[in-house]
Each structure stands twice: as C-alpha cells, then as structure tokens.
Coordinates of C-alpha atoms in Angstrom, one line a residue:
M1 CA 150.0 57.8 179.2
T2 CA 148.1 55.2 181.3
P3 CA 149.5 55.3 184.9
I4 CA 151.5 52.3 186.0
D5 CA 149.9 50.8 189.1
A6 CA 152.0 49.8 192.2
E7 CA 151.1 48.3 195.5
A8 CA 153.6 50.6 197.1
L9 CA 155.4 53.5 195.4
I10 CA 158.6 54.9 197.0
V11 CA 159.7 58.3 195.9
G12 CA 163.4 58.6 196.6
G13 CA 166.2 56.1 196.6
G14 CA 168.3 57.2 199.6
L15 CA 168.6 55.4 202.8
A16 CA 165.0 55.7 203.9
G17 CA 163.6 54.8 200.5
S18 CA 165.8 51.8 200.1
M19 CA 165.1 50.5 203.6
V20 CA 161.3 50.5 203.2
A21 CA 161.8 48.9 199.8
L22 CA 164.0 46.1 201.3
E23 CA 161.6 45.5 204.1
L24 CA 158.6 45.2 201.8
A25 CA 160.5 42.9 199.4
K26 CA 161.5 40.7 202.3
A27 CA 157.9 40.3 203.1
G28 CA 157.1 39.4 199.5
R29 CA 155.2 42.6 198.7
G30 CA 155.5 44.5 195.5
A31 CA 157.2 47.9 195.4
V32 CA 158.3 50.4 192.8
L33 CA 161.1 52.9 193.7
L34 CA 161.6 56.1 191.8
E35 CA 165.1 57.6 192.1
R36 CA 165.9 60.9 190.5
S37 CA 169.7 60.3 190.0
K38 CA 171.1 58.4 187.1
A39 CA 174.1 57.1 189.0
A40 CA 176.0 57.2 192.3
H41 CA 176.7 60.7 193.6
H42 CA 177.9 62.6 196.7
K43 CA 175.5 64.1 199.2
V44 CA 175.8 66.7 201.9
C45 CA 176.1 64.3 204.8
G46 CA 178.6 63.7 207.7
E47 CA 178.6 60.0 206.7
F48 CA 178.7 58.7 210.3
L49 CA 177.2 55.3 210.8
S50 CA 176.1 54.8 214.4
A51 CA 175.2 51.5 216.1
E52 CA 171.6 52.0 215.1
T53 CA 172.6 52.4 211.5
I54 CA 174.7 49.3 211.6
H55 CA 171.8 47.4 213.2
Y56 CA 169.5 48.2 210.3
L57 CA 172.0 47.5 207.6
A58 CA 172.8 44.1 209.2
R59 CA 169.1 43.2 208.8
H60 CA 169.7 43.1 205.0
N61 CA 173.2 41.6 205.1
V62 CA 175.0 44.8 204.1
D63 CA 178.7 44.1 204.7
L64 CA 180.2 47.4 205.7
P65 CA 183.9 46.3 205.9
A66 CA 183.5 44.8 202.4
L67 CA 182.3 48.2 201.1
G68 CA 185.4 49.8 202.6
A69 CA 183.8 51.3 205.7
I70 CA 186.2 52.8 208.3
S71 CA 185.8 51.8 212.0
L72 CA 185.5 54.8 214.4
H73 CA 186.2 54.6 218.1
S74 CA 186.2 58.1 219.7
V75 CA 184.8 61.6 219.4
R76 CA 186.8 64.8 220.0
L77 CA 185.2 68.1 220.9
V78 CA 187.7 70.8 219.7
L79 CA 187.3 74.1 221.5
R80 CA 189.3 77.3 221.2
R81 CA 190.9 76.5 224.6
G82 CA 191.5 72.8 224.4
I83 CA 190.2 69.4 223.2
V84 CA 188.0 67.0 225.0
E85 CA 188.0 63.4 223.9
D86 CA 185.7 60.5 224.8
R87 CA 185.3 56.9 223.6
L88 CA 182.2 56.4 221.6
P89 CA 179.6 54.5 223.7
F90 CA 178.8 52.2 220.7
A91 CA 180.4 50.7 217.6
A92 CA 180.5 53.1 214.6
Y93 CA 181.7 53.3 211.1
S94 CA 182.1 55.9 208.3
L95 CA 181.3 55.3 204.7
T96 CA 180.6 57.7 201.8
R97 CA 176.9 58.0 200.8
S98 CA 177.8 57.5 197.2
V99 CA 178.9 53.9 198.0
L100 CA 176.3 53.1 200.7
D101 CA 173.3 54.4 198.7
E102 CA 174.3 52.4 195.6
A103 CA 174.8 49.3 197.7
L104 CA 171.3 49.5 199.1
L105 CA 169.7 50.2 195.8
T106 CA 171.6 47.2 194.4
H107 CA 170.3 45.1 197.3
A108 CA 166.8 46.3 196.7
A109 CA 166.8 45.5 193.0
A110 CA 168.2 42.0 193.7
A111 CA 165.4 41.5 196.3
G112 CA 162.8 42.1 193.6
V113 CA 162.1 45.9 193.9
V114 CA 161.4 47.7 190.7
V115 CA 164.1 50.4 190.8
E116 CA 163.6 53.2 188.2
R117 CA 166.6 55.4 187.9
N118 CA 166.6 58.9 186.3
S119 CA 163.0 59.2 187.4
A120 CA 162.5 62.6 189.1
V121 CA 158.9 63.0 190.3
E122 CA 157.6 66.5 189.4
H123 CA 154.0 66.3 190.6
L124 CA 152.2 64.2 193.3
Q125 CA 148.5 64.5 193.6
P126 CA 145.6 62.5 195.0
Q127 CA 143.5 60.6 192.4
G128 CA 140.4 59.1 193.9
A129 CA 141.5 56.7 196.6
A130 CA 145.1 56.7 195.4
W131 CA 148.0 59.0 194.6
C132 CA 149.4 59.7 191.2
A133 CA 153.1 60.6 190.7
S134 CA 154.1 62.3 187.5
V135 CA 157.7 61.7 186.4
R136 CA 159.8 64.2 184.3
D137 CA 159.9 61.8 181.3
G138 CA 156.1 61.8 181.0
R139 CA 155.3 58.6 182.7
S140 CA 153.0 58.4 185.8
F141 CA 152.7 55.9 188.6
R142 CA 149.6 55.3 190.7
S143 CA 149.4 53.8 194.2
A144 CA 147.3 54.0 197.3
N145 CA 150.5 54.2 199.4
I146 CA 153.2 56.7 198.7
F147 CA 156.4 56.5 200.7
L148 CA 157.9 60.0 200.5
A149 CA 161.6 59.7 200.9
T150 CA 163.1 62.6 199.0
G151 CA 165.6 63.6 201.7
K152 CA 166.5 67.3 201.7
H153 CA 164.5 67.9 198.5
D154 CA 160.8 68.8 198.9
L155 CA 158.3 67.9 196.3
R156 CA 156.2 70.7 194.9
G157 CA 153.2 71.2 197.1
F158 CA 154.7 69.2 200.0
S159 CA 157.2 71.6 201.5
R160 CA 158.2 71.1 205.2
P161 CA 157.9 73.8 207.8
A162 CA 161.1 75.9 208.4
G163 CA 162.0 73.9 211.5
T164 CA 163.2 75.3 214.9
H165 CA 166.9 75.8 214.1
R166 CA 166.9 78.0 211.0
G167 CA 169.2 80.0 208.8
L168 CA 172.0 77.4 208.5
I169 CA 174.0 76.6 205.4
A170 CA 175.8 73.3 205.0
F171 CA 179.1 72.7 203.2
K172 CA 180.9 69.5 202.5
M173 CA 184.4 68.8 201.1
Y174 CA 186.6 65.7 200.8
Y175 CA 190.3 66.1 201.5
R176 CA 193.4 63.9 201.4
L177 CA 195.4 64.9 204.5
T178 CA 199.1 64.6 204.9
P179 CA 200.2 61.2 206.3
Q180 CA 201.0 62.8 209.6
Q181 CA 197.7 64.6 210.0
H182 CA 195.7 61.5 208.9
A183 CA 197.5 59.5 211.5
Q184 CA 196.8 62.1 214.2
L185 CA 193.1 62.2 213.3
G186 CA 193.1 58.4 213.6
A187 CA 189.7 56.6 214.2
A188 CA 188.0 59.7 215.6
V189 CA 185.3 62.1 214.7
E190 CA 186.3 65.7 215.5
L191 CA 183.5 68.2 216.3
I192 CA 185.1 71.6 215.8
L193 CA 183.3 74.7 217.2
F194 CA 183.7 78.2 215.8
P195 CA 181.7 81.5 216.1
G196 CA 178.6 81.1 213.9
G197 CA 178.7 77.3 213.4
Y198 CA 180.5 74.0 213.8
A199 CA 182.3 71.4 211.7
G200 CA 182.7 67.7 211.7
L201 CA 185.9 66.0 210.4
Q202 CA 186.3 62.2 210.1
P203 CA 188.1 59.6 208.0
V204 CA 186.2 57.8 205.2
E205 CA 187.3 55.0 202.9
D206 CA 190.2 55.2 200.4
G207 CA 192.3 57.4 202.7
R208 CA 190.0 60.4 202.4
V209 CA 188.5 62.6 205.1
N210 CA 185.1 64.2 205.1
L211 CA 184.7 67.8 206.3
C212 CA 181.1 68.7 206.8
L213 CA 180.1 72.0 208.4
L214 CA 177.2 74.3 209.3
V215 CA 177.4 78.0 209.3
T216 CA 174.8 80.7 209.9
G217 CA 173.7 82.8 207.0
K218 CA 174.8 86.0 208.8
C219 CA 178.3 84.6 209.3
L220 CA 178.6 83.4 205.7
K221 CA 177.5 86.8 204.5
S222 CA 180.2 88.5 206.6
V223 CA 182.9 86.6 204.7
G224 CA 181.6 87.2 201.2
S225 CA 179.0 84.5 201.0
N226 CA 181.4 82.0 199.4
W227 CA 183.7 79.1 200.2
A228 CA 186.8 81.1 199.4
G229 CA 186.0 83.6 202.1
L230 CA 184.7 81.0 204.6
V231 CA 187.9 78.9 204.7
P232 CA 190.2 81.7 206.0
Y233 CA 187.5 82.5 208.6
L234 CA 187.5 78.9 209.8
F235 CA 191.3 78.8 210.0
R236 CA 191.3 82.1 212.0
H237 CA 188.8 80.9 214.5
A238 CA 189.6 77.2 214.5
P239 CA 193.4 76.8 214.4
H240 CA 193.1 73.1 215.0
L241 CA 191.3 72.8 211.6
E242 CA 193.9 74.9 209.9
E243 CA 196.5 72.5 211.3
R244 CA 194.6 69.4 210.1
L245 CA 194.2 70.8 206.6
R246 CA 197.7 72.2 206.2
G247 CA 199.1 70.5 203.1
A248 CA 195.8 68.7 202.4
V249 CA 194.5 68.2 198.9
S250 CA 190.9 69.1 198.0
L251 CA 189.2 66.2 196.2
L252 CA 186.2 68.0 194.8
D253 CA 186.2 70.9 192.4
A254 CA 183.9 72.8 194.7
P255 CA 182.2 72.0 198.0
L256 CA 178.7 70.5 198.1
T257 CA 176.2 72.9 199.6
A258 CA 172.7 72.8 201.0
S259 CA 170.5 75.5 202.5
H260 CA 167.0 75.9 204.0
I261 CA 167.5 72.7 205.9
P262 CA 164.6 72.5 208.5
Y263 CA 166.6 71.3 211.5
G264 CA 164.3 70.4 214.4
H265 CA 161.4 69.5 212.1
M266 CA 159.3 66.6 213.2
Q267 CA 156.4 65.6 210.9
A268 CA 153.2 66.0 213.1
A269 CA 150.7 64.2 210.9
S270 CA 150.1 62.7 207.5
R271 CA 147.4 62.5 204.8
D272 CA 145.9 59.1 204.2
G273 CA 148.3 56.9 202.2
L274 CA 151.3 59.3 202.4
W275 CA 154.2 58.0 204.5
H276 CA 156.9 60.6 205.4
L277 CA 160.4 59.0 205.8
G278 CA 163.9 60.1 206.6
D279 CA 164.4 63.9 206.4
Q280 CA 160.8 64.2 205.3
A281 CA 159.8 62.9 208.7
A282 CA 162.5 64.2 211.1
V283 CA 165.6 66.4 210.7
I284 CA 168.1 66.1 213.5
P285 CA 171.0 68.6 213.7
S286 CA 174.1 67.3 212.1
F287 CA 176.4 67.1 215.1
C288 CA 174.5 64.1 216.4
G289 CA 175.5 62.0 213.5
D290 CA 172.1 60.2 213.7
G291 CA 170.4 61.4 210.5
M292 CA 171.3 58.2 208.7
A293 CA 170.0 56.1 211.5
I294 CA 166.7 58.0 211.6
A295 CA 166.3 57.5 207.8
L296 CA 166.8 53.7 208.1
H297 CA 164.7 53.5 211.2
S298 CA 161.8 55.4 209.7
G299 CA 161.9 53.2 206.6
A300 CA 161.8 50.0 208.7
V301 CA 159.1 51.3 211.0
A302 CA 156.9 52.5 208.1
A303 CA 157.2 49.1 206.4
H304 CA 156.3 47.4 209.7
H305 CA 153.1 49.4 210.0
F306 CA 152.2 49.0 206.3
L307 CA 152.6 45.3 206.5
K308 CA 150.3 45.2 209.6
G309 CA 147.6 47.1 207.6
D310 CA 148.0 50.3 209.7
R311 CA 147.4 53.8 208.4
A312 CA 150.2 56.2 207.7
E313 CA 149.0 58.4 210.6
T314 CA 149.6 55.5 213.1
Y315 CA 153.2 55.2 211.9
Q316 CA 153.8 59.0 212.0
L317 CA 152.5 59.2 215.6
Q318 CA 154.7 56.3 216.8
L319 CA 157.8 57.8 215.1
R320 CA 157.1 61.1 216.8
S321 CA 156.7 59.5 220.2
Q322 CA 160.0 57.6 219.7
L323 CA 162.1 60.6 218.5
G324 CA 160.4 63.8 219.5
R325 CA 162.2 64.5 222.8
R326 CA 165.6 63.4 221.6
L327 CA 165.2 65.6 218.5
A328 CA 164.2 68.5 220.6
L329 CA 167.2 68.1 222.9
A330 CA 169.6 67.8 220.0
T331 CA 168.2 70.9 218.4
R332 CA 168.6 72.9 221.7
L333 CA 172.2 71.7 222.0
S334 CA 172.9 72.7 218.4
Q335 CA 171.4 76.1 218.9
A336 CA 173.6 76.6 221.9
M337 CA 176.8 75.5 220.1
V338 CA 176.1 78.0 217.3
A339 CA 175.2 80.9 219.5
W340 CA 177.6 80.3 222.5
P341 CA 180.4 78.0 221.4
E342 CA 182.3 78.9 224.6
A343 CA 179.6 77.3 226.7
A344 CA 180.9 73.9 225.4
Q345 CA 183.8 74.4 227.8
I346 CA 181.6 72.6 230.4
A347 CA 182.6 69.3 228.6
R348 CA 186.1 69.8 230.0
L349 CA 184.7 69.8 233.5
V350 CA 182.3 66.9 233.3
P351 CA 184.1 63.6 232.4
G352 CA 182.1 61.4 230.0
L353 CA 179.7 64.2 229.1
L354 CA 180.2 63.7 225.4
S355 CA 179.3 60.0 225.6
R356 CA 176.2 60.8 227.7
I357 CA 175.0 63.4 225.1
A358 CA 175.6 60.9 222.3
S359 CA 173.4 58.4 224.1
M360 CA 170.7 60.9 224.9
T361 CA 170.2 62.1 221.4
R362 CA 170.0 58.7 219.7
I363 CA 167.1 56.4 218.8
P364 CA 166.1 54.5 221.9
D365 CA 167.4 51.0 221.8
T366 CA 163.9 49.7 222.8
A367 CA 162.5 51.4 219.6
L368 CA 164.7 49.5 217.1
L369 CA 163.0 46.8 215.1
R370 CA 164.5 43.4 215.8

C-alpha cells in the first residue's frame, strides 16, 4: 500500500503523545497519532498528578475536577516503626489513566489531530530522508519526524537500555475500602515500605483507591512468583497495609503487571527525525509520582523545539540537562528504599524531609513551558 504522508507522526496516544499532538495542533501544524488500543484501558501507573502535571493540562483546558479528579494534600511515609506525614509542597490531584488518557485523545481529535485507534506500529524504519511506520493492519505512514511515545512498550529495534535500577516488577490493583479506612486514608498518598520493595496507596475517583507497588524479582520469586503469594507477604511485613485493606473489595479480576521497566534510564541521544518522549525519554522511579509530569513536559518541549525548526538531538540534550540530576537522585533514593527500608527512619528525625525530597526530584519550575 502507498504510505500515508504526515508532517509529524506520533506513535503512542498516552500522555506524552497526546501532549505533543495538542501543542502541534495549537500551532496549526498537521499531526497523525497512532494509538494501539481500541478504547480506554487501565495502565500500571500510580496516577498522581503533581503541580507540573496540572500546569501542562491547564495549557489545553483540561478540567480535572470535571473529570472526577480527587484533590490530594499530604504524603505519609509508612515505616515498620511508625508513620511520618508531611503536607505536599504543591497542589496535587489523582485521576485514573483510563479517564485522563481518553480525555486528552478527545481534546487532540477536537483540535484537528488525526487520531488513529487500534493502530499498533509493528515496524519503524528509515526510508530515505524520512521514517516509515508499518501498522499491524497493513497500512504504513511516512514522515520526516517521528515522535516515539510508546510508554513502557518498546518498538522492535528500538529497545531502551536496562536502566540503573533493575529487576523490579510492578503491580497495580484497584480496591474499594471500607468507609472507615477510606476516611482514614483521606486526601493523602501513602508510601509504604517493606523488605524488597515499596507500595503507593491513594484515593482515585468514584470512591476507589489505587494500590501500585514495586517488588524485586528475588522477593517475588521467594513468595511463589504470583500475586496470591505476594499479598500475604505484604501484610506480614506491612501491617499498616493489611489494616487498610481489611474488608476491602478488589475491583479488578487480576492485578495489572509490568516488568523490565528501565528505571533510571535517560535517553542520551537521538537519530535524526526521531523524538523520544515520556518513558521512552526518561523513566523516573515510581515513588516520585512525577512520571506523568515528565511525559507531558517532554511532549511540550519536543513540540516547542520542532516548531522552532530544531533537530531532535537539540531537544534530547535540553531534556537531559533539565532532568538528569533529579532523575539520578530519585533513582538512588529508590535503590536505597528497596535495599535498606529501615534507613528511611531518618525521615522521623528531620522535619519536612519528605517535602524537600518531593521538591528536589521534580521538574524544575524554571524548565516548565509557559
């Protein structure tokens, strides 16, 4: 079939892909977005919307309260020997990815972006001065500029390095807590440490809570390499979590899982015309809750450079200079929490430490596009 030409071709319709599409459409430029899914679906994600995330969504008039987003005010670090709580140093919300991603795709289509659903790209290869993307249904698309925004999924031939924090498996489950436990959780994000990993628990819309956790492969193997064995292990080593989930109802038939996530990865360079966005550009450890902000920021910054006529390499270098040190710090902290969870007791001795860490691992305010 004759390739379909596009000024800009976006592979992936998550946060990063939708943001670059919206920015290009706002500037009156043409864009085609290829999204592999047919409809809204859940993703392995903590679903924490930081101030930076809110900033970028506001650029395109995304009304978070109207979508059902829950306002969050504090963070609790749950240790074996106590709980440390701090106010969040910024406004924050939570909203499920199935709702947010669909809202952004709807905004993109309304802005004039050609959104192609059920269009999984199987091959991406250079073709003269352009790139050609082959879709599973037999179609192909050609563009001199490919925005690679496939999230945790690598395209064949474009695998990311293993990252600096390896061997972690992610799980995610939605629950409906008892009214008492839901009230006690309140408008807080709880970061719960246990030997071999950590978990995040927070309310989301419709009275649900999101439990998202990381565990080492060694730890998971020791409990039978399955969710049924992992849950009793969590309850044994994190009594606070057992209390929260006592009487809770699971809302998914099985947890969502993801492995081989290259935490700590930062894209060093790019081939001409290939723009790496979101998790394809930088993968920050989950405890920071900044992965969604990085996805949106990378999409906006990439569009900014594209519209200026810059090369992809220029964008990639700027993103690295903005995020590199913060990503490295977050990765070291995550490694420490997994290897020595008791070391987090220092947070009980230093008032405001959690807020300081939250600020030090986020996108610098000066880097945000206004």
